[in-house]
Tab-separated table of C-alpha atoms and ligand atoms in Angstrom:
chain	number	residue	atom	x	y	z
U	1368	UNK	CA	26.860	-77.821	75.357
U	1369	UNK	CA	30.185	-79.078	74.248
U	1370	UNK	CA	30.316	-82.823	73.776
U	1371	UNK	CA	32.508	-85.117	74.705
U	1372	UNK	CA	34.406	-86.546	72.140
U	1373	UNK	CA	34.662	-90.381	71.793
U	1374	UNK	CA	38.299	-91.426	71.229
U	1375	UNK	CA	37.785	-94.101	68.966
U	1376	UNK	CA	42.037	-94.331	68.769
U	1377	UNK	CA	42.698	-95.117	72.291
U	1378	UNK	CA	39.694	-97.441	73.034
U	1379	UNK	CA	40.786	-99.068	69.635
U	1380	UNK	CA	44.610	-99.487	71.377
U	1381	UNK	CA	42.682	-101.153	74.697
U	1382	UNK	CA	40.948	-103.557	72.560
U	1383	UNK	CA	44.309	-104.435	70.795
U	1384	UNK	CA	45.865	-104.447	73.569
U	1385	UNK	CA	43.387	-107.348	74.809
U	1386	UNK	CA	43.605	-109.066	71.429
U	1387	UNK	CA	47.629	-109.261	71.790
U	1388	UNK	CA	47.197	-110.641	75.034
U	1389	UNK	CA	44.636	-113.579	74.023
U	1390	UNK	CA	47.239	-114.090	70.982
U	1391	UNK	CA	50.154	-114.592	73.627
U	1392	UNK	CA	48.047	-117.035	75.261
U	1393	UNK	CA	47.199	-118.654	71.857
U	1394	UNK	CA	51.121	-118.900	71.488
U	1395	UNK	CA	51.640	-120.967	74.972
U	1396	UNK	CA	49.480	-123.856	73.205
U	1397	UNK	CA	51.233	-123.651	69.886
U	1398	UNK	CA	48.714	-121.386	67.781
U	1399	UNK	CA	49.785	-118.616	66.267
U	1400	UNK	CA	46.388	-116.899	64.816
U	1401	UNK	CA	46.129	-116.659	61.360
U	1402	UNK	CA	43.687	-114.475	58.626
U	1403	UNK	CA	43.963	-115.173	54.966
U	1404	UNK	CA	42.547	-111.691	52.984
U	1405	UNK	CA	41.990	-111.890	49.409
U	1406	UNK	CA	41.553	-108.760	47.373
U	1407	UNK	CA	39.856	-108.980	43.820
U	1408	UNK	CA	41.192	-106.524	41.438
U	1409	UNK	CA	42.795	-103.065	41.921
U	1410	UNK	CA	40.740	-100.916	43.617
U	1411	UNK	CA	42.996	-98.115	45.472
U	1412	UNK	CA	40.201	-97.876	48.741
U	1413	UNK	CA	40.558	-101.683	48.823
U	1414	UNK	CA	44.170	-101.762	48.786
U	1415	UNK	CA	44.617	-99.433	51.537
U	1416	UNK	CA	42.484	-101.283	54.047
U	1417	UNK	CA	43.693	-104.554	53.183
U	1418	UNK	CA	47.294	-103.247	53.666
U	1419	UNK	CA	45.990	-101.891	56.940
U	1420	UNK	CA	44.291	-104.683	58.160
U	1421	UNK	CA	47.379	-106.355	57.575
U	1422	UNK	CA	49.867	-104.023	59.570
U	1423	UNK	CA	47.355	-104.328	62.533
U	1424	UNK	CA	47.325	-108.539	62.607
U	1425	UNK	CA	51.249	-107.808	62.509
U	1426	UNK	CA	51.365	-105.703	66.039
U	1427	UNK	CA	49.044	-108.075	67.531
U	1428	UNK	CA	51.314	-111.173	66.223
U	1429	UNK	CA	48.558	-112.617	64.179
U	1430	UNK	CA	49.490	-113.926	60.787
U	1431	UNK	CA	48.261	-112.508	57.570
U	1432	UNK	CA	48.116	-114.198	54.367
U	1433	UNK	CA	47.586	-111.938	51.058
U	1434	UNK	CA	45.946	-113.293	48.375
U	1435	UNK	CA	45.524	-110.747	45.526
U	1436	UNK	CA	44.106	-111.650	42.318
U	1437	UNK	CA	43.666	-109.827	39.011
U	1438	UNK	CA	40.291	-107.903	38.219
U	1439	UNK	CA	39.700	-110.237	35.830
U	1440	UNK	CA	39.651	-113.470	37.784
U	1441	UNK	CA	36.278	-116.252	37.302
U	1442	UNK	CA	34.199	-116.664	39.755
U	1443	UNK	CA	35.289	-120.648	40.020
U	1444	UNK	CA	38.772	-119.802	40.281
U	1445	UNK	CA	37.917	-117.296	43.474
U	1446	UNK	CA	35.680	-120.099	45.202
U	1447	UNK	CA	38.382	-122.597	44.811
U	1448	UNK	CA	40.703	-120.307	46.545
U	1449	UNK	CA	38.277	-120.009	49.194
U	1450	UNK	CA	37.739	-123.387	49.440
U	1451	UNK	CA	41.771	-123.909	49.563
U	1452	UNK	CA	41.512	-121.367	52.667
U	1453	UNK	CA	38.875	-123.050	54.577
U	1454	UNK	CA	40.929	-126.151	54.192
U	1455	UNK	CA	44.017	-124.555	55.616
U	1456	UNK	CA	45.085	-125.287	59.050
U	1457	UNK	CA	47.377	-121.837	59.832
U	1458	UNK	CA	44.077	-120.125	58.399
U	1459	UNK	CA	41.438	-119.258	61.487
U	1460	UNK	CA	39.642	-116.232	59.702
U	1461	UNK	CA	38.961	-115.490	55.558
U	1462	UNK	CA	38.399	-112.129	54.700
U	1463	UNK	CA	37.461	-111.685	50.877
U	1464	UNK	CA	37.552	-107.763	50.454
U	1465	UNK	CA	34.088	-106.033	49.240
U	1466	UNK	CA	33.094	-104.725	46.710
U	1467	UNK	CA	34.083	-107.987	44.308
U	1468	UNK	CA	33.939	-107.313	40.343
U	1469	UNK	CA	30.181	-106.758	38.728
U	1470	UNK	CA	30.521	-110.515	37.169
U	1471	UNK	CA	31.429	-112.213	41.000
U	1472	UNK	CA	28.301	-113.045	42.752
U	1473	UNK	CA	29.356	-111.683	46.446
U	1474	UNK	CA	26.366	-113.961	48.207
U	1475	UNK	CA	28.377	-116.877	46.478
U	1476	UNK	CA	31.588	-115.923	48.066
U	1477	UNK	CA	29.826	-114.991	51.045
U	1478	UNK	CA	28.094	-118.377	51.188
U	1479	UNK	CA	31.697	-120.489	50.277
U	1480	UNK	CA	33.547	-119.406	53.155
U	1481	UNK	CA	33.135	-121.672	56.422
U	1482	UNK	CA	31.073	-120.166	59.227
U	1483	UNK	CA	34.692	-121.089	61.369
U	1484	UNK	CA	36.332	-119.371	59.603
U	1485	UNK	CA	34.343	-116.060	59.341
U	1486	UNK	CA	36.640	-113.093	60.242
U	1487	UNK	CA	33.949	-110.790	59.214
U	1488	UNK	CA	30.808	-112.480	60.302
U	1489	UNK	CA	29.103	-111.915	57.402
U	1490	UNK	CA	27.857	-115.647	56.526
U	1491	UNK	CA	24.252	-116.440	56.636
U	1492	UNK	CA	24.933	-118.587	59.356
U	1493	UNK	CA	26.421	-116.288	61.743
U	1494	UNK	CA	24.258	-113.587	61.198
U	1495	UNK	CA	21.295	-115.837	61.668
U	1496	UNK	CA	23.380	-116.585	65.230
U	1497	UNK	CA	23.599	-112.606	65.945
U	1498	UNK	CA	19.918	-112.427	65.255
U	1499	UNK	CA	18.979	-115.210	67.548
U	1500	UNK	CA	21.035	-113.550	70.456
U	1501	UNK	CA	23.834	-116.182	70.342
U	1502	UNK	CA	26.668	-114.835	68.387
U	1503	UNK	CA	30.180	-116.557	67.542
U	1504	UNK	CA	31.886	-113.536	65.763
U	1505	UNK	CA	29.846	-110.156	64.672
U	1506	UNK	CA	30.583	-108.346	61.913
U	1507	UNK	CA	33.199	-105.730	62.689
U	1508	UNK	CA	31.480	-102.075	62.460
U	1509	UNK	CA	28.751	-102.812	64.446
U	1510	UNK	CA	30.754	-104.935	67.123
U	1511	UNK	CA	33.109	-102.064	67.377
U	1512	UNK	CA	30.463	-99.310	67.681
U	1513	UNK	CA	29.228	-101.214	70.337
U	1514	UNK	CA	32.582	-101.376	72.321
U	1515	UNK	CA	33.118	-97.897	71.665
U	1516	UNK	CA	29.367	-96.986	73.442
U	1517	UNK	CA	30.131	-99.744	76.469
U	1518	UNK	CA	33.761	-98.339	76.580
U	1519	UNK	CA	32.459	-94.709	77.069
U	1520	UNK	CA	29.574	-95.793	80.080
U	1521	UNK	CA	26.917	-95.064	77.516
U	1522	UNK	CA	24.250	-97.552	79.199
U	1523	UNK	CA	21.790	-98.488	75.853
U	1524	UNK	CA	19.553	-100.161	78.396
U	1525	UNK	CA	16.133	-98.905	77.426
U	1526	UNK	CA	17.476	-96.223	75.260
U	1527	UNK	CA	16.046	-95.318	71.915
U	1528	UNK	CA	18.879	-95.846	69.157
U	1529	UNK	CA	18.024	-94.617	65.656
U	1530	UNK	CA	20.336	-96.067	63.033
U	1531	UNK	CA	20.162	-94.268	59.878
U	1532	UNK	CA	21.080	-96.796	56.808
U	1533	UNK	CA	20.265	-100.433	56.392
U	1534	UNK	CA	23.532	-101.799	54.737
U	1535	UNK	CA	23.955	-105.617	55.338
U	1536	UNK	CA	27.248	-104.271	56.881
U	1537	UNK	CA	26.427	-101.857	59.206
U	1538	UNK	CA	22.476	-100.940	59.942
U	1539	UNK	CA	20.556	-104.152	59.660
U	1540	UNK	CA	23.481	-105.694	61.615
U	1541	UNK	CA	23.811	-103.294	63.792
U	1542	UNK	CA	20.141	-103.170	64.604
U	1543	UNK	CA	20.269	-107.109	65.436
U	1544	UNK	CA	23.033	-106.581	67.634
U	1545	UNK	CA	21.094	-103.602	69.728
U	1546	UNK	CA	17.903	-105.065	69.954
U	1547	UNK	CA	19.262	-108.124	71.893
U	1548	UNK	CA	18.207	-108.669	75.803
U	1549	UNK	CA	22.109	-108.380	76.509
U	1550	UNK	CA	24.651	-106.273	78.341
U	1551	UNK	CA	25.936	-102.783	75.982
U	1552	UNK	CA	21.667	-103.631	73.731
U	1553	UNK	CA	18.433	-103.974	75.200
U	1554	UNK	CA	17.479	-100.875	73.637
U	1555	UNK	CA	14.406	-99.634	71.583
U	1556	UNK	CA	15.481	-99.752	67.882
U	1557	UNK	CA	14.362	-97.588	64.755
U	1558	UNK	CA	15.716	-98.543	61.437
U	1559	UNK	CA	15.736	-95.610	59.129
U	1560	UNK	CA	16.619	-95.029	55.117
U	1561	UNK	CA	16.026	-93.908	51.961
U	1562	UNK	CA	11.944	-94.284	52.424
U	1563	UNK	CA	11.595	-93.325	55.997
U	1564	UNK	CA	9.617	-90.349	56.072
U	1565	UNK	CA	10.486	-87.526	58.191
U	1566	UNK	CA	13.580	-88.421	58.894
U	1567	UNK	CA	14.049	-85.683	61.407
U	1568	UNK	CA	11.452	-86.722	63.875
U	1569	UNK	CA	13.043	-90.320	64.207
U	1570	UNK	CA	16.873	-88.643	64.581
U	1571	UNK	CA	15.767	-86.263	66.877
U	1572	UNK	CA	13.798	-88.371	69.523
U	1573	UNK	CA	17.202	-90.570	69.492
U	1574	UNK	CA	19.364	-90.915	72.718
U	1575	UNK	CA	21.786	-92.836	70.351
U	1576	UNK	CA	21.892	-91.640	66.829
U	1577	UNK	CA	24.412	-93.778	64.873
U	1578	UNK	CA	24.471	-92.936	60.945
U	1579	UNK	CA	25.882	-95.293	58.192
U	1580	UNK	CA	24.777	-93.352	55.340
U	1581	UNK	CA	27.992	-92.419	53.589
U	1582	UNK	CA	26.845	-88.580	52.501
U	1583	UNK	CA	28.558	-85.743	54.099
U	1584	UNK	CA	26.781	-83.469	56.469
U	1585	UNK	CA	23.284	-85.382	55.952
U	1586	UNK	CA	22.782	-84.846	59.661
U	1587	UNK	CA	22.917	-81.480	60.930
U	1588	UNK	CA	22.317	-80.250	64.631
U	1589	UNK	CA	18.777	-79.253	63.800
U	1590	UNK	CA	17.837	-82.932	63.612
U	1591	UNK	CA	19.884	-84.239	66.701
U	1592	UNK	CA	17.956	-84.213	70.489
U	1593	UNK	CA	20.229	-82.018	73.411
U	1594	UNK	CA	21.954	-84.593	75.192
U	1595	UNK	CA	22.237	-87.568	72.500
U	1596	UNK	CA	25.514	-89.250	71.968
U	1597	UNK	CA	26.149	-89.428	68.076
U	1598	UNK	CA	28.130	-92.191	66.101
U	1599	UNK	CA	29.021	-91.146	63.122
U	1600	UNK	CA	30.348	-94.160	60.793
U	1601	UNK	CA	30.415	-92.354	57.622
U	1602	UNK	CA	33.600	-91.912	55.525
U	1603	UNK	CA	33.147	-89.456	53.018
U	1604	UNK	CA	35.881	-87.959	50.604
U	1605	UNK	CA	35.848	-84.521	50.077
U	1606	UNK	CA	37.894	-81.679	49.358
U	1607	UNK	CA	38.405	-80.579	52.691
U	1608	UNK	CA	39.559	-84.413	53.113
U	1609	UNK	CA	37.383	-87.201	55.092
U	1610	UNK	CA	34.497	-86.210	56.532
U	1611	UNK	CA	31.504	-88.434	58.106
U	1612	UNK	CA	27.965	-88.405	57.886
U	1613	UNK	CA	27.635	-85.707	60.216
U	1614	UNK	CA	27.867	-82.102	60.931
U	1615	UNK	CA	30.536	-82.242	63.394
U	1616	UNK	CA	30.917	-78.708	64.382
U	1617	UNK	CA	27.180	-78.319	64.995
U	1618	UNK	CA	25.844	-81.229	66.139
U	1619	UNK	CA	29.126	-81.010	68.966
U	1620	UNK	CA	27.241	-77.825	70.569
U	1621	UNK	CA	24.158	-80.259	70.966
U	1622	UNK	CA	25.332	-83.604	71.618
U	1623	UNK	CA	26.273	-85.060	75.010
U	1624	UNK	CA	28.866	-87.446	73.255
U	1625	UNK	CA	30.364	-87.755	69.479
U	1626	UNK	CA	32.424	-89.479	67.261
U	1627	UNK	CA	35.193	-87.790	65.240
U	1628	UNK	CA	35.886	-88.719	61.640
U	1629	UNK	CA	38.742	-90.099	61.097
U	1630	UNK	CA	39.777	-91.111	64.825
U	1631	UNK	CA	35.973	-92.731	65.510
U	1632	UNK	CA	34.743	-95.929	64.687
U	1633	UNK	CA	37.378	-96.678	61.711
U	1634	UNK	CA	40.112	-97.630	64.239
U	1635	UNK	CA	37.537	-99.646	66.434
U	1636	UNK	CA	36.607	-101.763	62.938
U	1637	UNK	CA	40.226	-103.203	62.443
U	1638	UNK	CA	40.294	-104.005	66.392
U	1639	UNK	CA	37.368	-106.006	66.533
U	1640	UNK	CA	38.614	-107.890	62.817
U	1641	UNK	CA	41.313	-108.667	64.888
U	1642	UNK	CA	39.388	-109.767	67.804
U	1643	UNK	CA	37.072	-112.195	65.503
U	1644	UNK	CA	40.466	-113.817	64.275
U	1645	UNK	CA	41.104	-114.352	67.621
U	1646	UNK	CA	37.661	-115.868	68.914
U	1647	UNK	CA	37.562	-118.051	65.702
U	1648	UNK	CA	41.312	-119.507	66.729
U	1649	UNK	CA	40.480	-119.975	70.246
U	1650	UNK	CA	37.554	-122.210	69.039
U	1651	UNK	CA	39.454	-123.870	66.583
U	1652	UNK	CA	42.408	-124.766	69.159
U	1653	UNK	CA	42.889	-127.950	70.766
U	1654	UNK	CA	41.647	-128.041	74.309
G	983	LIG	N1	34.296	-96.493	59.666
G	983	LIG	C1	34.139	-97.735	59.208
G	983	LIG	O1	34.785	-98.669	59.640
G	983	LIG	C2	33.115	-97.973	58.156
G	983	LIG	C3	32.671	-99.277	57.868
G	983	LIG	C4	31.661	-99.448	56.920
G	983	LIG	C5	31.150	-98.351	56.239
G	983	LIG	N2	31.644	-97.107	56.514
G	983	LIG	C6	31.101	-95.909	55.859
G	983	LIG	O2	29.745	-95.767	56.273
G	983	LIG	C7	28.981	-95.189	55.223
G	983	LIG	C8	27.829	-96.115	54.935
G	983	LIG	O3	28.327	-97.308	54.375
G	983	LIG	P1	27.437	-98.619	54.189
G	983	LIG	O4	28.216	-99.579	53.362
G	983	LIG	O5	26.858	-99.015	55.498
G	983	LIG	O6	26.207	-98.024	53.382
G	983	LIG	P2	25.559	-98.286	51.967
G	983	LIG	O7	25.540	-99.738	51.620
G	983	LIG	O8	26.105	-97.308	50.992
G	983	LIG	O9	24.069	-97.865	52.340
G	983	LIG	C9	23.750	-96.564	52.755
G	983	LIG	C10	22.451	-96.608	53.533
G	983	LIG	O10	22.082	-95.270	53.860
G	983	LIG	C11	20.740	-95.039	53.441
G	983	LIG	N3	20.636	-93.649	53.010
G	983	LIG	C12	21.297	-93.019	51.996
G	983	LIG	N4	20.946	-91.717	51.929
G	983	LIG	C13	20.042	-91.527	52.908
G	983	LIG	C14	19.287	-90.394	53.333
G	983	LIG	N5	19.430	-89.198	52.745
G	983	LIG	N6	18.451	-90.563	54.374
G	983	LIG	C15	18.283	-91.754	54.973
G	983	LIG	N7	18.968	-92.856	54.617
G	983	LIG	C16	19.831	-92.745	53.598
G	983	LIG	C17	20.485	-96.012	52.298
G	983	LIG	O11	19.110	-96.266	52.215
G	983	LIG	P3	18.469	-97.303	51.137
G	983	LIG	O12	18.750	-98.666	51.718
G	983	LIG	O13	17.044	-96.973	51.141
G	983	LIG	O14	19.192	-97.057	49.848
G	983	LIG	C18	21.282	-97.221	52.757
G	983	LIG	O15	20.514	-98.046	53.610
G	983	LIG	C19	29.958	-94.984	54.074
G	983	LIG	O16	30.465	-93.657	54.138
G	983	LIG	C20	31.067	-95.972	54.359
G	983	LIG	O17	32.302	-95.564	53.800
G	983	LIG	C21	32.596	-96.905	57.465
């Protein structure tokens, strides 16, 4: 078997496509979306998504606002900032890029952004409202693997989808999101990590496998069931350049379905950022 390969690029371009479109209509009652991003320090990964988030809320027309502050900064002086944003009418999402500087509590920061304003639905209070089934905005990974798996008729109904890695990011999310009784979830979730045992028997009774591990190659096609689609979120750097969590060429003679690395589920993660913008300045928007 051959497997299909899941264009994360082009359903990424529908999705931005929609976003523009809910922008335009944004514009026709005077709001012009807005996301505020603040960066902490210098990190050179950091700096390249933030400057690529950035060109993305551009093409869509939603404003971006760049806050970058040195390595150095208190944690006081970041929560006032964020407390300057949430007070900030052109402001509809706050992104405050991870990780933060060892002396930054990132709960705190976490916690000091308003739920309204959440572009990356990572407050308590949101994810509370993804576990209870009724979500505003959903953090951006998982919402975006999920388009990509409605997007290519994968029906999840039922299905058994193994997630391998329990990050607050992308697993446990992820898991809450797939587990609900709604269209593109109802499945049967497993939760894998470090202290799973036997890894290979959960993988390989998966008709999903999605894994957010962030080790090259940790799944080979040995562990994967004939027939499985495979989402691999996993951006490793390596000398042969990035690479995901996955054996591609291997697990693409078993698998039904696959993601590429790059060209996967990065391109789908900006999208759906955008989208949340977008869904927290429709709410915010006079009637
Ligand atoms: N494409 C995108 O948009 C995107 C977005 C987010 C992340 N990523 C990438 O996804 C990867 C994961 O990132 P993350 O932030 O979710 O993860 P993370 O916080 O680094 O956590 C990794 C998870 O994988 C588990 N794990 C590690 N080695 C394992 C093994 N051998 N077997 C089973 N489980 C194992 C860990 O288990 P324990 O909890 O037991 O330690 C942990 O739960 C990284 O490569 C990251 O760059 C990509």
């Amino acid at each position: 078997m051959t497997a299909h390969i899941i264009d994360g690029k082009a359903i990424a371009a529908e999705v931005r496509a929609e976003v523009a479109e809910r922008v335009a209509a944004l514009g026709g009652r005077d709001v012009t979306p807005g996301l505020a991003t603040v960066l902490v320090g210098d990190d050179p990964a950091s700096k390249i998504y933030i400057s690529s988030k950035h060109k993305a809320c551009a093409e869509v027309g939603i404003r971006s606002f760049d806050h970058h502050l040195p390595a150095s900064t208190e944690q006081t002086e970041l929560l006032g900032l964020v407390e300057a944003l949430n007070a900030d009418d052109d402001v509809h999402g706050i992104l405050v890029q991870m990780p933060l500087p060892a002396h930054i509590s990132e709960a705190a920061v976490l916690d000091a952004v308003s739920p309204g304003k959440d572009a990356d639905g990572f407050h308590p209070c949101n994810l509370g409202r993804l576990l209870a089934g009724d979500p505003v905005v959903v953090p951006a990974t998982p919402a975006g693997i999920q388009q990509l798996l409605l997007r290519s008729g994968v029906d999840t109904s039922g299905a058994d989808v193994v997630i391998v890695g329990r990050s607050n990011i992308v697993g446990k999310p992820l898991a809450a999101l797939m587990v609900q009784k709604a269209p593109g979830a109802n499945a049967t979730v497993t939760l894998c990590h470090t202290a799973t045992r036997d890894l290979s028997a959960y993988t390989r009774r998966a008709d999903v496998l999605v894994v957010a591990v962030g080790r090259a190659r940790v799944i080979t096609a040995q562990m994967v069931k004939p027939g499985a689609v495979v989402i691999d979120v996993g951006m490793n750097r390596t000398e042969a350049g990035l690479t995901g969590d996955v054996d591609f060429e291997a697990v693409s003679e078993v698998a039904a379905a696959i993601t590429p690395v790059p060209g996967g589920v990065g391109p789908m993660t900006i999208a759906m950022l955008l989208a949340n913008v977008t869904t927290l300045a429709e709410r915010a928007a006079p009637a």
